[in-house]
Coordinates of C-alpha atoms in Angstrom, one line a residue:
M1 CA 0.0 -0.2 0.0
S2 CA 1.3 2.8 -1.7
D3 CA 2.2 6.4 1.7
I4 CA 0.4 9.6 1.4
P5 CA 1.5 12.8 -0.2
V6 CA 3.8 14.7 2.3
S7 CA 1.2 18.0 1.5
G8 CA -1.8 15.9 0.8
P9 CA -4.7 15.0 3.0
C10 CA -4.7 12.3 5.2
P11 CA -6.6 9.5 5.0
R12 CA -8.6 8.3 8.5
P13 CA -9.1 4.9 8.3
D14 CA -12.3 3.4 10.3
Q15 CA -9.9 1.3 12.6
T16 CA -6.2 2.6 14.4
L17 CA -4.5 0.0 16.1
F18 CA -1.8 -0.9 18.8
L19 CA 1.0 -3.2 19.6
V20 CA 2.4 -2.6 23.0
T21 CA 5.1 -5.1 24.6
Y22 CA 8.9 -4.9 25.5
G23 CA 11.5 -6.1 23.2
R24 CA 12.3 -9.8 21.9
S25 CA 8.5 -10.7 22.9
G26 CA 8.3 -11.8 19.3
S27 CA 6.5 -8.9 18.1
T28 CA 7.1 -8.6 15.1
L29 CA 6.3 -12.2 14.2
L30 CA 2.4 -10.5 15.3
Q31 CA 3.4 -7.1 13.8
N32 CA 4.0 -9.3 10.5
M33 CA 0.6 -11.2 10.8
I34 CA -1.6 -8.4 11.4
N35 CA 0.4 -6.4 8.0
A36 CA -0.8 -9.6 5.8
L37 CA -4.5 -8.7 6.5
P38 CA -6.1 -7.1 3.4
G39 CA -6.4 -3.2 4.3
H40 CA -4.7 -3.5 8.2
V41 CA -1.1 -1.5 8.1
L42 CA 1.2 -2.0 11.3
R43 CA 4.2 0.5 11.7
G44 CA 7.1 -0.9 12.7
E45 CA 8.4 1.0 15.8
N46 CA 9.5 4.6 16.0
A47 CA 12.0 5.3 19.2
N48 CA 8.3 6.2 21.0
I49 CA 7.5 9.5 19.6
L50 CA 4.4 9.4 20.9
A51 CA 5.6 9.9 24.1
P52 CA 6.9 13.6 24.2
L53 CA 3.7 14.5 22.0
V54 CA 1.0 12.8 24.6
R55 CA 3.6 15.0 27.9
A56 CA 3.0 18.0 26.4
W57 CA -1.1 17.6 26.1
H58 CA -0.7 15.8 28.9
D59 CA 1.2 18.4 31.5
Q60 CA -1.1 21.0 30.1
R61 CA -4.2 19.3 31.6
Q62 CA -2.5 18.6 35.1
F63 CA -1.5 22.4 34.6
H64 CA -3.3 24.3 36.2
P65 CA -1.8 28.3 37.5
E66 CA -4.7 29.8 40.5
Q67 CA -4.7 32.6 38.8
I68 CA -5.5 31.2 35.9
A69 CA -8.3 29.2 36.9
R70 CA -9.7 32.3 38.0
M71 CA -9.9 33.9 34.4
R72 CA -11.2 31.5 33.5
K73 CA -14.3 31.0 36.1
V74 CA -15.6 34.7 35.6
G75 CA -14.3 34.8 32.1
L76 CA -11.9 37.0 32.4
P77 CA -8.4 37.4 29.2
S78 CA -5.6 38.0 30.5
R79 CA -3.3 41.2 29.8
P80 CA -0.3 41.5 28.1
H81 CA 1.7 42.8 31.3
Q82 CA 1.2 39.3 33.0
P83 CA 2.6 35.8 33.4
W84 CA 0.2 33.5 31.8
F85 CA -1.1 36.0 29.4
G86 CA -3.3 34.0 26.7
Y87 CA -2.9 30.8 28.3
E88 CA -6.8 30.2 29.6
G89 CA -7.6 30.2 25.9
I90 CA -5.4 27.4 25.3
D91 CA -8.1 24.5 24.3
I92 CA -6.5 21.0 25.5
D93 CA -8.5 19.3 23.6
R94 CA -7.7 20.7 20.4
L95 CA -4.0 20.6 21.1
G96 CA -4.9 16.7 21.9
R97 CA -7.0 16.4 18.7
H98 CA -3.8 18.7 16.4
L99 CA -1.8 16.1 17.6
A100 CA -3.1 12.6 17.1
D101 CA -3.8 14.1 13.2
V102 CA 0.2 14.5 13.3
V103 CA 0.6 10.5 14.0
L104 CA -1.8 9.8 12.1
R105 CA -0.2 11.5 9.0
D106 CA 2.8 11.8 9.2
V107 CA 3.4 8.4 11.8
L108 CA 1.5 6.4 10.2
R109 CA 0.5 7.1 6.7
P110 CA -2.3 5.7 6.2
G111 CA -3.1 5.2 2.5
P112 CA -6.7 5.2 0.8
D113 CA -7.5 1.4 1.4
T114 CA -6.5 1.1 4.9
R115 CA -9.2 0.2 6.8
L116 CA -7.0 0.1 9.8
A117 CA -3.0 1.5 11.1
G118 CA -1.5 1.0 14.3
F119 CA 2.3 1.0 15.4
K120 CA 4.1 -1.0 17.6
E121 CA 6.5 0.0 20.3
I122 CA 8.3 -1.5 22.6
R123 CA 8.8 1.6 24.8
W124 CA 6.0 1.8 26.1
H125 CA 6.4 0.8 29.8
E126 CA 9.9 3.6 29.8
D127 CA 8.4 6.4 31.8
P128 CA 5.7 4.0 34.2
A129 CA 4.2 7.9 34.5
L130 CA 3.1 8.0 30.9
F131 CA 2.0 4.6 30.5
T132 CA -1.6 5.0 31.1
P133 CA -1.6 8.7 29.6
M134 CA -0.5 7.7 25.9
L135 CA -2.5 5.1 26.3
D136 CA -6.3 7.7 27.6
F137 CA -4.7 9.7 24.3
L138 CA -5.0 7.4 22.0
R139 CA -8.4 5.6 23.0
R140 CA -9.5 9.3 23.5
Y141 CA -8.3 11.2 20.3
M142 CA -7.7 8.3 17.5
P143 CA -10.2 6.6 15.0
A144 CA -12.1 3.1 16.9
A145 CA -8.2 2.7 18.9
R146 CA -7.9 -0.6 19.7
F147 CA -4.8 -2.7 21.1
V148 CA -3.0 -6.3 21.5
F149 CA -0.6 -6.7 24.0
N150 CA 2.2 -9.5 23.4
T151 CA 3.8 -10.7 26.4
R152 CA 6.7 -14.0 25.5
A153 CA 7.6 -16.2 28.6
H154 CA 10.6 -14.4 30.8
D155 CA 13.4 -16.9 30.1
Q156 CA 13.7 -16.8 26.9
V157 CA 13.4 -12.9 26.8
C158 CA 16.4 -12.9 29.0
R159 CA 18.6 -14.6 26.7
S160 CA 17.3 -12.6 23.6
G161 CA 19.4 -10.0 22.6
W162 CA 20.1 -7.0 24.4
W163 CA 18.7 -8.6 27.0
A164 CA 21.7 -11.4 27.3
S165 CA 24.2 -9.0 28.5
M166 CA 22.1 -7.9 31.3
D167 CA 21.3 -9.8 35.5
P168 CA 18.0 -11.5 34.8
A169 CA 17.2 -10.8 37.7
D170 CA 16.5 -7.1 36.5
V171 CA 15.3 -8.6 33.6
T172 CA 12.3 -10.2 35.5
A173 CA 11.5 -7.3 37.5
E174 CA 11.3 -4.9 34.2
L175 CA 9.3 -7.2 32.5
Q176 CA 6.6 -7.8 35.7
A177 CA 6.5 -4.3 35.5
A178 CA 6.1 -3.2 32.1
E179 CA 3.0 -6.0 32.3
T180 CA 1.8 -4.4 35.3
L181 CA 1.1 -2.1 33.2
Y182 CA -0.7 -4.1 30.9
A183 CA -2.9 -5.9 32.7
G184 CA -4.4 -2.6 35.0
W185 CA -4.8 -0.7 31.2
Q186 CA -6.6 -4.3 30.2
A187 CA -8.9 -5.3 33.5
A188 CA -10.3 -0.7 33.1
H189 CA -11.1 -0.5 28.8
P190 CA -11.6 -5.0 28.5
G191 CA -13.7 -4.2 25.5
I192 CA -10.3 -2.9 23.7
C193 CA -7.2 -4.6 24.8
L194 CA -6.1 -8.4 23.6
A195 CA -3.6 -9.8 25.2
M196 CA -1.6 -12.3 23.2
H197 CA 1.1 -15.0 24.4
Y198 CA 4.6 -15.0 22.1
N199 CA 4.3 -18.7 23.4
D200 CA 0.8 -20.1 22.1
Y201 CA 0.6 -18.6 18.2
A202 CA 4.6 -19.5 18.2
R203 CA 3.9 -22.8 16.2
D204 CA 0.2 -23.0 16.9
P205 CA -1.5 -22.3 13.9
D206 CA -4.7 -21.9 15.8
A207 CA -3.8 -19.7 18.7
W208 CA -3.9 -16.9 16.5
R209 CA -8.3 -17.6 15.8
P210 CA -8.4 -14.6 18.7
L211 CA -6.8 -12.3 16.9
F212 CA -8.3 -12.9 13.4
D213 CA -12.0 -12.2 16.0
F214 CA -10.4 -8.8 17.9
L215 CA -10.1 -7.2 14.1
D216 CA -13.7 -9.4 13.2
M217 CA -11.6 -10.7 9.7
P218 CA -12.7 -14.6 9.2
F219 CA -9.6 -17.3 10.5
D220 CA -7.4 -17.7 7.5
A221 CA -5.4 -21.2 8.3
A222 CA -3.2 -20.6 4.6
L223 CA -2.7 -17.5 5.4
V224 CA -1.1 -18.1 9.1
R225 CA 0.7 -20.7 8.0
S226 CA 2.7 -18.3 4.9
V227 CA 3.7 -15.8 7.9
L228 CA 5.0 -18.1 10.6
D229 CA 6.5 -20.2 7.6
R230 CA 8.3 -16.1 6.6
K231 CA 11.8 -16.4 8.5
L232 CA 12.1 -12.6 10.1
T233 CA 15.5 -11.1 8.1
H234 CA 16.0 -8.8 11.1
L235 CA 16.9 -11.4 13.0
Q236 CA 19.5 -13.2 10.6
P237 CA 23.5 -12.4 11.0
R238 CA 24.5 -8.8 9.0

């Protein structure tokens, strides 16, 4: 599917999907499966570009100087000589919608035939205080946002990639903390969340059925097998 022109209008997909996980969890296989479905475009990692955008939005939501609150309450504008001149005019929801449009246009980049767009990221948990605001932001401002949480057996993660150079106890603690965040969000938003576990779906084609159901797609065993049989090139030595 071709990307939209930088200067052109941005097609708006019917749905958005965000893959929430940590590194070496098997999420690239999950990404490949979603991208094999017609009309589905799940972008890869983006160095957590969402975090600074959401931090700006969230900080504005939390920041209410007393003098500004008083001005808003009585409907008085601030004056040019005052330190918070013009601040009361910031529309936080309008700011959020504009930031979401930036992510949609410049990160997700849906094409005209895209019905579902999104991305995966492995850094959601790096700032625990920002985890819930990030997902809140997406749920609030992205089209019909839904979330897939992907995990893997901790002992396998500990032996994989850069984790292998770290103390397994530290790795396990980080993974457990991440999964606690995941579980809390899923419990609060069960209708828009799906939990996937690499050790279930890596070898068992039937374990993909919940994903197809979640995406409102008919289960396609042949497609699943073709994706499972495809070698992931990013795992090969250079």
